Amino acid sequence: MERDLRTREPRVVVATPEEHAGVAADAIAAVLGVCAETPGCISVALAGGSTPRPIYRELPGMEGLTWDRVAFWFGDERAVEPDDPESNHRMARAALLDRIGVHRGQIHRMEAEREDGDVAAEQYALSLPDPLDVLLLGIGSDGHMASLFPGSPALQEERRRVVFVKAPAEPKRRMTLTPPVIRSAVFRIVLARGREKADAVVRALEGPLDPMTCPARLARSGTWILDSDAASRLESTPRSFGEPGVERRRDVNDGTAKKRGKG
Ligand code: 6PG
């Protein structure tokens, strides 16, 4: 039985603020390279918010990345129209998807704007591979992850894989992946930059594992790509210092060469 990598310690790569986007893009490219060693579709769930934007922008120009086997899902979405400035889908299309020539069938948008939100969440869950190959995540300064906020009942959801939630932050109505999906993803990459995330990062990576007060703990055993500001309060968590180039690729390879039977 393959060692359950989720019980291992986090892998933390720290970059300078200037290099964070490039280091994170390289980490994503390295993980896609490992996934590509196994036949079949590679499922990637994209993070929302503002941190991923410069990282996504780096990807289209990178050597050796082919996207024809990649299909995209989302970690969460606000209940807004797809062309709304608040839409995570809109951000991802502008920064990445429209620039790598993927066709519509490769993009699974969360239709969070639908009135029948619970049905939309259920239908989205049916489209979601189990497990996801790559899950990209951000972290809020309050420790939220995707649209799982501290104290949310959705943090106790163990059956449904996608739910609608009421967020404390605007836009309040959101669709989000649930804890089982975050825990089961093969490669989890958490992207965080800026001093305002330092406290949430240390609460996520050190101390108790209970996600109720810090949902980002759900991805503790993933790979965390931080800039030095976001990492500035880490005491006991070992970290490596990212630098451009291939060396880092070994840092982020979980070594989970999955036996994927799925298409
Ligand atoms: C969202 C995101 C959310 C995000 C954090 C960090 O829809 O807002 O999915 O979980 O990752 O809020 O956001 P920033 O990257 O903008 O700081």
XYZ file of N, CA and C and ligand atoms in Angstrom:
806
model
N 0.884 -1.189 0.000
C 0.000 0.000 0.000
C 0.921 1.238 0.000
N 0.649 2.107 -0.949
C 1.522 3.287 -1.081
C 1.426 4.118 0.203
N 2.574 4.558 0.688
C 2.551 5.406 1.912
C 1.578 6.560 1.687
N 0.683 6.807 2.645
C -0.273 7.900 2.451
C 0.457 9.218 2.626
N 0.641 9.899 1.506
C 1.463 11.119 1.561
C 0.750 12.217 2.328
N -0.551 12.024 2.538
C -1.245 13.107 3.223
C -0.864 13.190 4.688
N -0.206 12.171 5.179
C 0.162 12.281 6.602
C 1.549 12.926 6.734
N 2.188 13.166 5.562
C 3.537 13.686 5.728
C 3.474 15.192 5.973
N 4.616 15.709 6.395
C 4.725 17.123 6.696
C 4.535 17.944 5.427
N 4.199 19.225 5.576
C 4.068 20.057 4.372
C 5.412 20.211 3.674
N 5.347 20.446 2.397
C 6.578 20.817 1.675
C 6.442 22.300 1.351
N 7.356 23.100 1.868
C 7.244 24.555 1.730
C 8.395 25.068 0.890
N 8.064 25.748 -0.191
C 9.077 26.395 -1.033
C 8.874 27.897 -0.897
N 9.941 28.598 -0.500
C 9.840 30.041 -0.293
C 10.607 30.756 -1.396
N 9.971 31.752 -1.979
C 10.610 32.536 -3.051
C 10.639 34.003 -2.637
N 11.446 34.769 -3.295
C 11.384 36.219 -3.055
C 10.068 36.708 -3.646
N 9.544 37.844 -3.198
C 8.296 38.352 -3.789
C 8.394 38.480 -5.306
N 9.558 38.870 -5.795
C 9.727 39.077 -7.245
C 9.697 37.725 -7.983
N 10.166 36.684 -7.345
C 10.261 35.388 -8.036
C 9.082 34.465 -7.769
N 8.181 34.904 -6.893
C 7.108 33.988 -6.459
C 6.316 33.436 -7.643
N 5.927 34.302 -8.558
C 5.092 33.828 -9.679
C 5.848 32.783 -10.501
N 7.127 33.046 -10.775
C 7.914 32.101 -11.579
C 8.152 30.788 -10.856
N 8.422 30.874 -9.553
C 8.655 29.644 -8.770
C 7.373 28.820 -8.711
N 6.255 29.493 -8.531
C 4.975 28.776 -8.465
C 4.628 28.175 -9.822
N 4.865 28.925 -10.892
C 4.567 28.395 -12.234
C 5.432 27.178 -12.516
N 6.698 27.224 -12.117
C 7.573 26.054 -12.289
C 7.076 24.860 -11.489
N 6.577 25.136 -10.295
C 6.058 24.028 -9.459
C 4.867 23.386 -10.144
N 3.987 24.190 -10.700
C 2.808 23.657 -11.401
C 3.261 22.869 -12.624
N 4.229 23.413 -13.359
C 4.737 22.718 -14.546
C 5.370 21.383 -14.159
N 6.079 21.376 -13.046
C 6.739 20.129 -12.606
C 5.699 19.069 -12.268
N 4.653 19.470 -11.599
C 3.601 18.515 -11.214
C 2.856 18.015 -12.449
N 2.599 18.906 -13.407
C 1.940 18.483 -14.657
C 2.830 17.483 -15.385
N 4.150 17.691 -15.286
C 5.080 16.761 -15.929
C 4.995 15.372 -15.312
N 4.852 15.326 -13.992
C 4.723 14.016 -13.318
C 3.402 13.358 -13.715
N 2.336 14.160 -13.750
C 1.014 13.607 -14.122
C 1.046 13.071 -15.551
N 1.801 13.739 -16.421
C 1.820 13.354 -17.845
C 2.510 12.009 -18.059
N 3.214 11.524 -17.037
C 3.869 10.208 -17.160
C 2.845 9.077 -17.129
N 1.657 9.386 -16.673
C 0.570 8.382 -16.608
C -0.429 8.701 -17.720
N -0.851 7.696 -18.492
C -1.772 7.982 -19.600
C -3.100 8.546 -19.093
N -3.810 9.213 -19.978
C -5.156 9.691 -19.655
C -5.198 11.188 -19.410
N -6.384 11.646 -19.128
C -6.644 13.077 -18.907
C -6.007 13.498 -17.585
N -5.511 14.718 -17.573
C -4.948 15.285 -16.336
C -5.943 16.320 -15.824
N -6.448 16.111 -14.632
C -7.476 17.040 -14.118
C -6.815 18.076 -13.213
N -7.090 19.323 -13.509
C -6.527 20.446 -12.737
C -7.673 21.325 -12.253
N -7.723 21.576 -10.952
C -8.710 22.530 -10.421
C -7.972 23.819 -10.095
N -8.478 24.910 -10.649
C -7.800 26.208 -10.534
C -8.267 26.964 -9.290
N -7.332 27.693 -8.708
C -7.661 28.553 -7.569
C -8.153 29.895 -8.093
N -8.922 30.555 -7.261
C -9.426 31.883 -7.617
C -8.689 32.959 -6.851
N -9.292 34.133 -6.793
C -8.668 35.246 -6.093
C -7.633 35.937 -6.974
N -6.767 36.725 -6.356
C -5.801 37.530 -7.133
C -4.398 36.923 -7.154
N -4.048 36.137 -6.159
C -2.682 35.582 -6.113
C -2.331 34.757 -7.343
N -3.257 33.922 -7.834
C -2.876 33.056 -8.967
C -2.661 33.811 -10.278
N -3.238 34.987 -10.419
C -3.211 35.661 -11.732
C -1.804 35.783 -12.323
N -0.823 36.373 -11.630
C 0.528 36.462 -12.232
C 1.157 35.084 -12.463
N 0.740 34.118 -11.668
C 1.287 32.754 -11.822
C 0.718 32.130 -13.090
N -0.605 32.261 -13.275
C -1.229 31.717 -14.492
C -0.637 32.378 -15.737
N -0.329 33.668 -15.618
C 0.184 34.399 -16.780
C 1.537 33.850 -17.227
N 2.284 33.268 -16.280
C 3.611 32.717 -16.632
C 3.489 31.436 -17.463
N 2.411 30.695 -17.259
C 2.354 29.318 -17.790
C 2.347 29.228 -19.324
N 1.573 30.066 -20.023
C 1.506 29.903 -21.492
C 2.873 30.010 -22.170
N 3.790 30.757 -21.583
C 5.101 30.959 -22.228
C 6.130 29.897 -21.863
N 5.717 28.908 -21.040
C 6.736 27.968 -20.542
C 6.980 26.834 -21.529
N 8.240 26.474 -21.677
C 8.641 25.393 -22.591
C 8.082 24.054 -22.117
N 7.738 23.200 -23.108
C 7.481 21.801 -22.760
C 6.133 21.530 -22.129
N 5.301 22.555 -21.977
C 3.976 22.287 -21.390
C 2.976 22.045 -22.525
N 2.357 20.884 -22.542
C 1.282 20.679 -23.531
C -0.024 20.535 -22.748
N -1.057 21.170 -23.291
C -2.312 21.275 -22.561
C -3.403 20.365 -23.119
N -3.089 19.624 -24.201
C -4.188 18.890 -24.858
C -4.767 17.777 -23.988
N -4.001 17.339 -22.981
C -4.550 16.273 -22.109
C -5.087 16.826 -20.793
N -5.014 18.153 -20.655
C -5.434 18.753 -19.378
C -6.880 19.216 -19.456
N -7.659 18.906 -18.432
C -9.021 19.459 -18.298
C -9.059 20.256 -16.996
N -9.824 21.364 -17.046
C -9.804 22.321 -15.944
C -11.134 22.373 -15.202
N -11.041 22.345 -13.885
C -12.165 22.605 -13.008
C -11.792 23.806 -12.152
N -12.671 24.142 -11.204
C -12.400 25.293 -10.327
C -12.581 24.880 -8.874
N -11.798 25.489 -7.995
C -11.922 25.174 -6.565
C -13.134 25.827 -5.944
N -13.464 27.001 -6.466
C -14.661 27.687 -5.991
C -15.014 28.798 -6.983
N -16.224 29.306 -6.832
C -16.672 30.395 -7.724
C -17.702 31.237 -6.992
N -17.668 32.504 -7.338
C -18.663 33.400 -6.738
C -19.938 33.309 -7.569
N -21.079 33.652 -6.946
C -22.379 33.593 -7.643
C -22.546 34.856 -8.481
N -21.719 34.946 -9.522
C -21.768 36.098 -10.428
C -21.733 35.564 -11.854
N -22.093 36.419 -12.802
C -22.040 36.003 -14.212
C -20.579 35.741 -14.618
N -20.368 34.859 -15.592
C -18.990 34.486 -15.960
C -18.136 35.642 -16.448
N -18.786 36.735 -16.884
C -17.962 37.850 -17.351
C -17.869 38.971 -16.310
N -18.329 38.654 -15.096
C -18.255 39.635 -14.011
C -16.806 39.772 -13.531
N -16.347 40.990 -13.226
C -14.965 41.157 -12.754
C -14.650 40.324 -11.507
N -15.671 39.915 -10.760
C -15.442 39.109 -9.553
C -15.309 37.614 -9.856
N -15.549 37.253 -11.140
C -15.593 35.816 -11.476
C -14.187 35.207 -11.498
N -14.002 34.090 -10.803
C -12.718 33.370 -10.861
C -12.498 32.784 -12.258
N -13.612 32.380 -12.866
C -13.527 31.822 -14.223
C -13.000 32.887 -15.184
N -13.510 34.112 -15.036
C -13.083 35.213 -15.925
C -11.583 35.467 -15.753
N -11.155 35.475 -14.487
C -9.728 35.729 -14.221
C -8.880 34.639 -14.868
N -9.292 33.379 -14.697
C -8.495 32.262 -15.224
C -8.485 32.263 -16.750
N -9.603 32.638 -17.340
C -9.635 32.669 -18.817
C -8.671 33.724 -19.353
N -8.736 34.899 -18.725
C -7.895 36.000 -19.224
C -6.417 35.707 -18.993
N -6.087 35.152 -17.829
C -4.660 34.961 -17.478
C -4.080 33.695 -18.089
N -4.941 32.683 -18.313
C -4.382 31.386 -18.752
C -5.181 30.739 -19.875
N -6.438 30.427 -19.630
C -7.167 29.511 -20.515
C -7.288 30.037 -21.950
N -7.556 31.316 -22.113
C -7.690 31.852 -23.477
C -6.333 31.953 -24.170
N -5.254 31.728 -23.432
C -3.918 31.907 -24.024
C -3.233 30.575 -24.297
N -3.900 29.457 -23.972
C -3.224 28.166 -24.230
C -4.028 27.313 -25.217
N -5.036 27.931 -25.818
C -5.761 27.243 -26.899
C -6.525 26.012 -26.468
N -7.008 25.991 -25.246
C -7.823 24.826 -24.864
C -9.225 25.002 -25.443
N -9.894 23.888 -25.748
C -11.252 24.058 -26.277
C -12.275 23.985 -25.140
N -13.456 24.453 -25.431
C -14.501 24.603 -24.407
C -14.670 23.327 -23.593
N -14.593 22.178 -24.267
C -14.832 20.906 -23.562
C -13.810 20.618 -22.483
N -12.687 21.352 -22.534
C -11.649 21.118 -21.509
C -11.862 21.984 -20.270
N -12.855 22.855 -20.304
C -13.074 23.776 -19.175
C -14.423 23.488 -18.532
N -14.405 23.186 -17.270
C -15.653 22.924 -16.531
C -15.893 24.106 -15.593
N -16.714 25.022 -16.041
C -16.990 26.230 -15.263
C -18.006 25.915 -14.181
N -17.809 26.439 -12.984
C -18.811 26.336 -11.913
C -19.909 27.346 -12.229
N -21.155 26.867 -12.442
C -22.252 27.787 -12.788
C -22.884 28.313 -11.496
N -22.075 29.052 -10.767
C -22.494 29.491 -9.421
C -23.582 30.551 -9.478
N -23.801 31.099 -10.671
C -24.802 32.170 -10.781
C -26.222 31.606 -10.884
N -26.318 30.266 -11.088
C -27.658 29.664 -11.281
C -28.500 29.794 -10.028
N -29.810 30.051 -10.256
C -30.749 30.165 -9.132
C -30.797 28.838 -8.354
N -30.817 27.728 -9.148
C -30.919 26.398 -8.499
C -29.523 25.951 -8.079
N -28.954 26.703 -7.149
C -27.564 26.499 -6.743
C -27.251 25.076 -6.308
N -28.120 24.480 -5.518
C -27.814 23.126 -5.014
C -27.770 22.113 -6.161
N -28.680 22.301 -7.124
C -28.666 21.389 -8.289
C -27.390 21.624 -9.094
N -27.035 22.891 -9.245
C -25.806 23.218 -9.999
C -24.588 22.610 -9.314
N -24.574 22.661 -7.994
C -23.427 22.091 -7.241
C -23.375 20.581 -7.420
N -24.549 19.976 -7.384
C -24.635 18.511 -7.541
C -24.149 18.106 -8.942
N -24.583 18.860 -9.936
C -24.182 18.531 -11.315
C -22.684 18.737 -11.487
N -22.171 19.779 -10.830
C -20.726 20.011 -10.955
C -19.953 18.849 -10.326
N -20.467 18.397 -9.195
C -19.784 17.288 -8.494
C -19.725 16.043 -9.384
N -20.788 15.839 -10.181
C -20.805 14.660 -11.062
C -19.724 14.744 -12.132
N -19.319 15.982 -12.459
C -18.300 16.138 -13.521
C -16.883 16.025 -12.951
N -16.784 16.048 -11.605
C -15.477 16.188 -10.955
C -14.763 14.843 -10.828
N -13.555 14.702 -11.363
C -12.843 13.428 -11.198
C -12.558 13.159 -9.720
N -12.470 11.894 -9.382
C -12.159 11.535 -7.990
C -11.024 10.520 -7.993
N -9.827 10.882 -7.579
C -9.445 12.208 -7.082
C -9.047 13.138 -8.211
N -8.982 14.410 -7.889
C -8.370 15.366 -8.811
C -6.873 15.069 -8.870
N -6.279 15.305 -10.028
C -4.821 15.142 -10.100
C -4.116 16.332 -9.430
N -4.502 17.528 -9.841
C -3.823 18.730 -9.334
C -4.876 19.707 -8.803
N -4.701 20.129 -7.577
C -5.618 21.116 -6.995
C -4.799 22.331 -6.580
N -5.065 23.450 -7.229
C -4.396 24.702 -6.873
C -5.293 25.446 -5.889
N -4.673 26.006 -4.858
C -5.453 26.631 -3.788
C -4.791 27.929 -3.357
N -5.602 28.846 -2.882
C -5.062 30.034 -2.233
C -5.396 29.944 -0.756
N -5.096 30.996 -0.030
C -5.445 31.046 1.395
C -5.827 32.483 1.711
N -6.931 32.652 2.434
C -7.322 34.003 2.835
C -6.576 34.408 4.097
N -6.566 35.695 4.398
C -5.850 36.156 5.601
C -6.543 35.629 6.877
N -7.796 35.155 6.720
C -8.498 34.542 7.867
C -8.321 33.022 7.857
N -7.533 32.519 6.936
C -7.285 31.077 6.876
C -8.288 30.329 6.019
N -9.184 31.044 5.327
C -10.124 30.298 4.456
C -9.390 29.743 3.255
N -10.005 28.718 2.684
C -9.420 28.043 1.519
C -10.567 27.692 0.580
N -10.396 27.922 -0.708
C -11.513 27.874 -1.655
C -12.575 28.807 -1.081
N -13.814 28.338 -0.925
C -14.777 29.190 -0.210
C -15.232 28.511 1.067
N -14.264 27.831 1.684
C -14.499 27.234 3.010
C -13.943 28.206 4.042
N -14.849 28.868 4.755
C -14.446 29.903 5.699
C -14.474 29.375 7.130
N -13.694 29.955 8.030
C -13.683 29.479 9.421
C -15.098 29.388 9.991
N -15.386 28.262 10.653
C -16.693 28.085 11.294
C -17.787 27.644 10.355
N -17.506 27.517 9.088
C -18.559 27.146 8.126
C -19.013 25.697 8.318
N -20.341 25.451 8.284
C -20.826 24.057 8.367
C -20.255 23.204 7.217
N -19.899 23.847 6.126
C -19.366 23.086 4.973
C -18.054 22.386 5.339
N -17.419 22.831 6.403
C -16.170 22.177 6.821
C -16.427 20.790 7.412
N -17.703 20.521 7.706
C -18.050 19.186 8.232
C -18.695 18.297 7.170
N -18.730 18.838 5.943
C -19.344 18.074 4.837
C -18.406 16.941 4.427
N -18.867 15.712 4.578
C -18.019 14.570 4.200
C -18.641 13.752 3.064
N -19.906 14.066 2.698
C -20.554 13.270 1.637
C -20.498 14.027 0.323
N -21.062 15.245 0.286
C -21.098 15.982 -0.985
C -19.713 16.541 -1.306
N -19.414 16.615 -2.610
C -18.073 17.080 -3.001
C -18.058 18.542 -3.435
N -19.274 19.062 -3.709
C -19.402 20.484 -4.071
C -20.661 21.008 -3.392
N -20.534 22.170 -2.751
C -21.707 22.730 -2.064
C -21.782 24.238 -2.291
N -22.960 24.774 -1.973
C -23.142 26.225 -1.975
C -22.956 26.739 -0.555
N -22.305 27.855 -0.410
C -22.073 28.389 0.938
C -22.410 29.870 0.965
N -22.585 30.379 2.156
C -22.753 31.806 2.370
C -21.430 32.296 2.968
N -20.704 33.086 2.209
C -19.382 33.518 2.682
C -19.515 34.819 3.473
N -18.605 35.073 4.402
C -18.639 36.342 5.134
C -18.118 37.498 4.275
N -17.516 37.103 3.127
C -16.948 38.165 2.266
C -17.786 38.264 0.995
N -17.906 39.486 0.476
C -18.638 39.682 -0.796
C -17.837 39.059 -1.935
N -18.459 38.525 -2.965
C -19.853 38.144 -3.037
C -20.157 36.988 -2.064
N -21.255 37.127 -1.343
C -21.489 36.200 -0.244
C -21.851 34.788 -0.707
N -22.595 34.709 -1.826
C -23.056 33.380 -2.276
C -21.977 32.759 -3.171
N -21.543 31.538 -2.789
C -20.445 30.920 -3.546
C -20.626 29.414 -3.657
N -19.989 28.840 -4.666
C -19.955 27.386 -4.799
C -18.513 26.949 -4.484
N -18.361 25.850 -3.774
C -16.988 25.473 -3.386
C -16.816 23.958 -3.338
N -15.582 23.514 -3.577
C -15.234 22.123 -3.294
C -15.271 21.941 -1.779
N -15.472 20.708 -1.359
C -15.577 20.435 0.079
C -14.305 19.733 0.589
N -14.194 19.578 1.918
C -12.972 18.965 2.477
C -12.559 17.625 1.867
N -13.487 16.688 1.612
C -13.028 15.404 1.044
C -12.280 15.589 -0.280
N -12.694 16.560 -1.074
C -12.044 16.771 -2.373
C -10.652 17.372 -2.164
N -10.548 18.290 -1.220
C -9.236 18.904 -0.949
C -8.279 17.863 -0.390
N -8.804 17.043 0.504
C -7.905 16.026 1.120
C -7.458 14.984 0.106
N -8.331 14.637 -0.851
C -8.025 13.473 -1.720
C -7.216 13.846 -2.963
N -7.123 15.124 -3.298
C -6.384 15.497 -4.521
C -4.949 14.977 -4.433
N -4.437 14.491 -5.558
C -3.116 13.865 -5.543
C -2.029 14.891 -5.283
N -2.053 15.994 -6.010
C -1.084 17.061 -5.806
C -1.848 18.314 -5.373
N -1.553 18.803 -4.187
C -2.167 20.040 -3.739
C -1.079 21.100 -3.692
N -1.290 22.181 -4.397
C -0.316 23.283 -4.389
C -1.018 24.520 -3.856
N -0.531 25.022 -2.710
C -1.099 26.220 -2.101
C -0.219 27.421 -2.439
N -0.865 28.487 -2.934
C -0.160 29.668 -3.423
C -0.462 30.831 -2.488
N 0.583 31.392 -1.877
C 0.328 32.520 -0.965
C 1.470 33.518 -1.049
N 1.087 34.764 -1.054
C 2.068 35.843 -1.197
C 1.593 37.012 -0.346
N 2.537 37.685 0.316
C 2.184 38.897 1.042
C 2.124 38.704 2.549
N 2.507 39.768 3.250
C 2.597 39.717 4.719
C 1.233 39.481 5.360
N 0.173 39.931 4.655
C -1.164 39.782 5.255
C -1.570 38.302 5.346
N -0.802 37.434 4.692
C -1.128 35.991 4.782
C -0.260 35.274 5.823
N 0.729 35.954 6.366
C 1.732 35.287 7.231
C 1.088 34.603 8.429
N 0.112 35.256 9.046
C -0.501 34.668 10.249
C -1.319 33.433 9.871
N -2.084 33.559 8.774
C -2.907 32.417 8.334
C -2.016 31.244 7.935
N -0.886 31.552 7.296
C 0.030 30.484 6.869
C 0.587 29.734 8.085
N 0.981 30.470 9.102
C 1.575 29.774 10.270
C 0.495 28.988 10.997
N -0.737 29.477 11.034
C -1.823 28.720 11.687
C -2.178 27.474 10.875
N -2.017 27.604 9.538
C -2.342 26.444 8.688
C -1.277 25.357 8.791
N -0.015 25.766 8.907
C 1.095 24.803 8.823
C 1.627 24.331 10.171
N 1.323 25.060 11.206
C 1.862 24.666 12.512
C 0.711 24.594 13.505
N 0.840 23.774 14.536
C -0.231 23.719 15.525
C -1.292 22.687 15.158
N -2.474 22.814 15.770
C -3.502 21.774 15.614
C -3.938 21.590 14.156
N -4.534 20.442 13.886
C -4.937 20.120 12.510
C -6.408 20.469 12.255
N -7.123 20.862 13.299
C -8.573 21.106 13.145
C -8.822 22.222 12.124
N -9.560 21.923 11.038
C -9.771 22.942 9.997
C -10.869 23.947 10.348
N -11.623 23.695 11.420
C -12.785 24.552 11.706
C -12.344 26.010 11.927
N -11.240 26.212 12.569
C -10.801 27.595 12.811
C -9.824 28.068 11.740
N -9.279 27.107 10.992
C -8.338 27.490 9.921
C -8.468 26.466 8.792
N -9.444 26.671 7.912
C -9.723 25.672 6.848
C -8.501 25.303 6.013
N -7.525 26.200 5.905
C -6.342 25.909 5.078
C -5.543 24.735 5.631
N -5.826 24.321 6.858
C -5.150 23.133 7.407
C -5.512 21.883 6.594
N -6.588 21.947 5.859
C -6.999 20.792 5.036
C -5.906 20.428 4.030
N -5.092 21.434 3.655
C -4.047 21.189 2.648
C -2.667 21.217 3.273
N -2.597 20.998 4.588
C -1.298 21.120 5.277
C -0.242 20.235 4.612
N -0.618 19.023 4.211
C 0.418 18.108 3.702
C 0.634 18.292 2.203
N 0.231 19.433 1.690
C 0.480 19.710 0.272
C 1.797 20.416 0.067
N 1.965 21.008 -1.093
C 3.155 21.809 -1.391
C 2.757 23.277 -1.344
N 3.454 24.021 -0.509
C 3.113 25.429 -0.281
C 4.171 26.291 -0.959
N 3.750 27.129 -1.878
C 4.675 28.026 -2.570
C 4.406 29.433 -2.032
N 5.314 29.895 -1.192
C 5.115 31.151 -0.474
C 6.157 32.168 -0.897
N 5.828 33.423 -0.780
C 6.920 34.383 -0.873
C 7.415 34.616 0.555
N 8.553 35.313 0.662
C 9.207 35.452 1.984
C 8.309 36.207 2.972
N 7.436 37.057 2.469
C 6.523 37.779 3.379
C 5.481 36.828 3.970
N 4.908 36.002 3.119
C 3.872 35.074 3.610
C 4.480 34.011 4.518
N 5.787 33.746 4.323
C 6.462 32.711 5.135
C 7.116 33.296 6.379
N 6.963 34.609 6.560
C 7.813 35.309 7.549
C 7.541 34.897 8.993
N 6.432 34.225 9.270
C 6.171 33.879 10.667
C 6.352 32.390 10.940
N 6.791 31.659 9.939
C 6.967 30.204 10.139
C 8.136 29.957 11.081
N 7.921 29.172 12.102
C 8.991 28.871 13.068
C 9.592 27.498 12.770
N 8.723 26.474 12.922
C 9.285 25.105 12.935
C 9.118 24.372 11.609
N 8.419 24.996 10.634
C 8.174 24.239 9.391
C 9.391 24.314 8.482
N 9.967 23.161 8.126
C 11.130 23.170 7.225
C 10.733 23.740 5.866
N 11.649 24.427 5.256
C 11.313 24.997 3.932
C 12.546 24.980 3.053
N 12.299 24.995 1.760
C 13.445 25.124 0.840
C 13.251 26.455 0.130
N 14.342 27.010 -0.323
C 14.235 28.327 -0.943
C 14.265 28.158 -2.452
N 13.161 28.477 -3.065
C 13.014 28.233 -4.493
C 13.917 29.150 -5.301
N 14.415 28.638 -6.395
C 15.117 29.535 -7.321
C 14.795 29.044 -8.730
N 14.882 29.931 -9.704
C 14.450 29.540 -11.049
C 15.250 28.311 -11.501
N 14.640 27.507 -12.337
C 15.427 26.411 -12.909
C 14.903 25.060 -12.450
N 15.501 24.035 -13.058
C 14.946 22.689 -12.934
C 15.136 22.128 -11.527
N 16.177 22.583 -10.815
C 16.501 21.996 -9.505
C 15.241 21.826 -8.663
N 14.427 22.865 -8.715
C 13.301 22.869 -7.798
C 12.301 21.776 -8.114
N 12.346 21.246 -9.326
C 11.279 20.306 -9.697
C 11.214 19.128 -8.751
N 12.376 18.692 -8.267
C 12.317 17.548 -7.337
C 11.597 17.965 -6.059
N 11.710 19.260 -5.696
C 11.082 19.713 -4.430
C 9.587 19.466 -4.433
N 9.009 19.632 -5.633
C 7.544 19.628 -5.612
C 6.957 18.315 -6.070
N 7.843 17.367 -6.425
C 7.275 16.113 -6.928
C 6.918 15.236 -5.733
N 5.621 15.091 -5.497
C 5.199 14.266 -4.371
C 5.612 12.822 -4.546
N 6.046 12.483 -5.796
C 6.375 11.068 -6.009
C 5.123 10.215 -6.054
N 3.990 10.853 -6.240
C 2.753 10.050 -6.307
C 2.480 9.722 -7.764
N 3.217 8.782 -8.286
C 2.941 8.434 -9.690
C 1.712 7.542 -9.649
N 0.551 8.155 -9.911
C -0.701 7.427 -9.684
C -0.904 6.351 -10.737
N -1.519 5.271 -10.330
C -1.992 4.289 -11.301
C -3.395 4.758 -11.651
N -3.520 5.515 -12.757
C -4.849 6.089 -12.996
C -5.589 5.248 -14.019
N -6.650 4.689 -13.600
C -7.414 3.886 -14.560
C -8.444 4.745 -15.280
N -8.542 6.010 -14.881
C -9.679 6.749 -15.455
C -9.290 7.386 -16.786
N -10.265 7.763 -17.544
C -10.048 8.324 -18.884
C -9.681 9.793 -18.784
C -11.791 33.192 -3.981
C -10.668 32.224 -3.773
C -10.190 32.334 -2.361
C -8.791 32.903 -2.460
C -8.399 33.571 -1.183
C -7.107 34.366 -1.382
O -12.742 32.875 -4.701
O -11.651 34.311 -3.445
O -10.870 31.008 -4.191
O -10.159 31.156 -1.629
O -7.874 31.862 -2.786
O -9.443 34.441 -0.813
O -7.402 35.399 -2.288
P -6.242 36.361 -2.844
O -5.360 35.491 -3.683
O -6.974 37.389 -3.636
O -5.522 36.903 -1.633
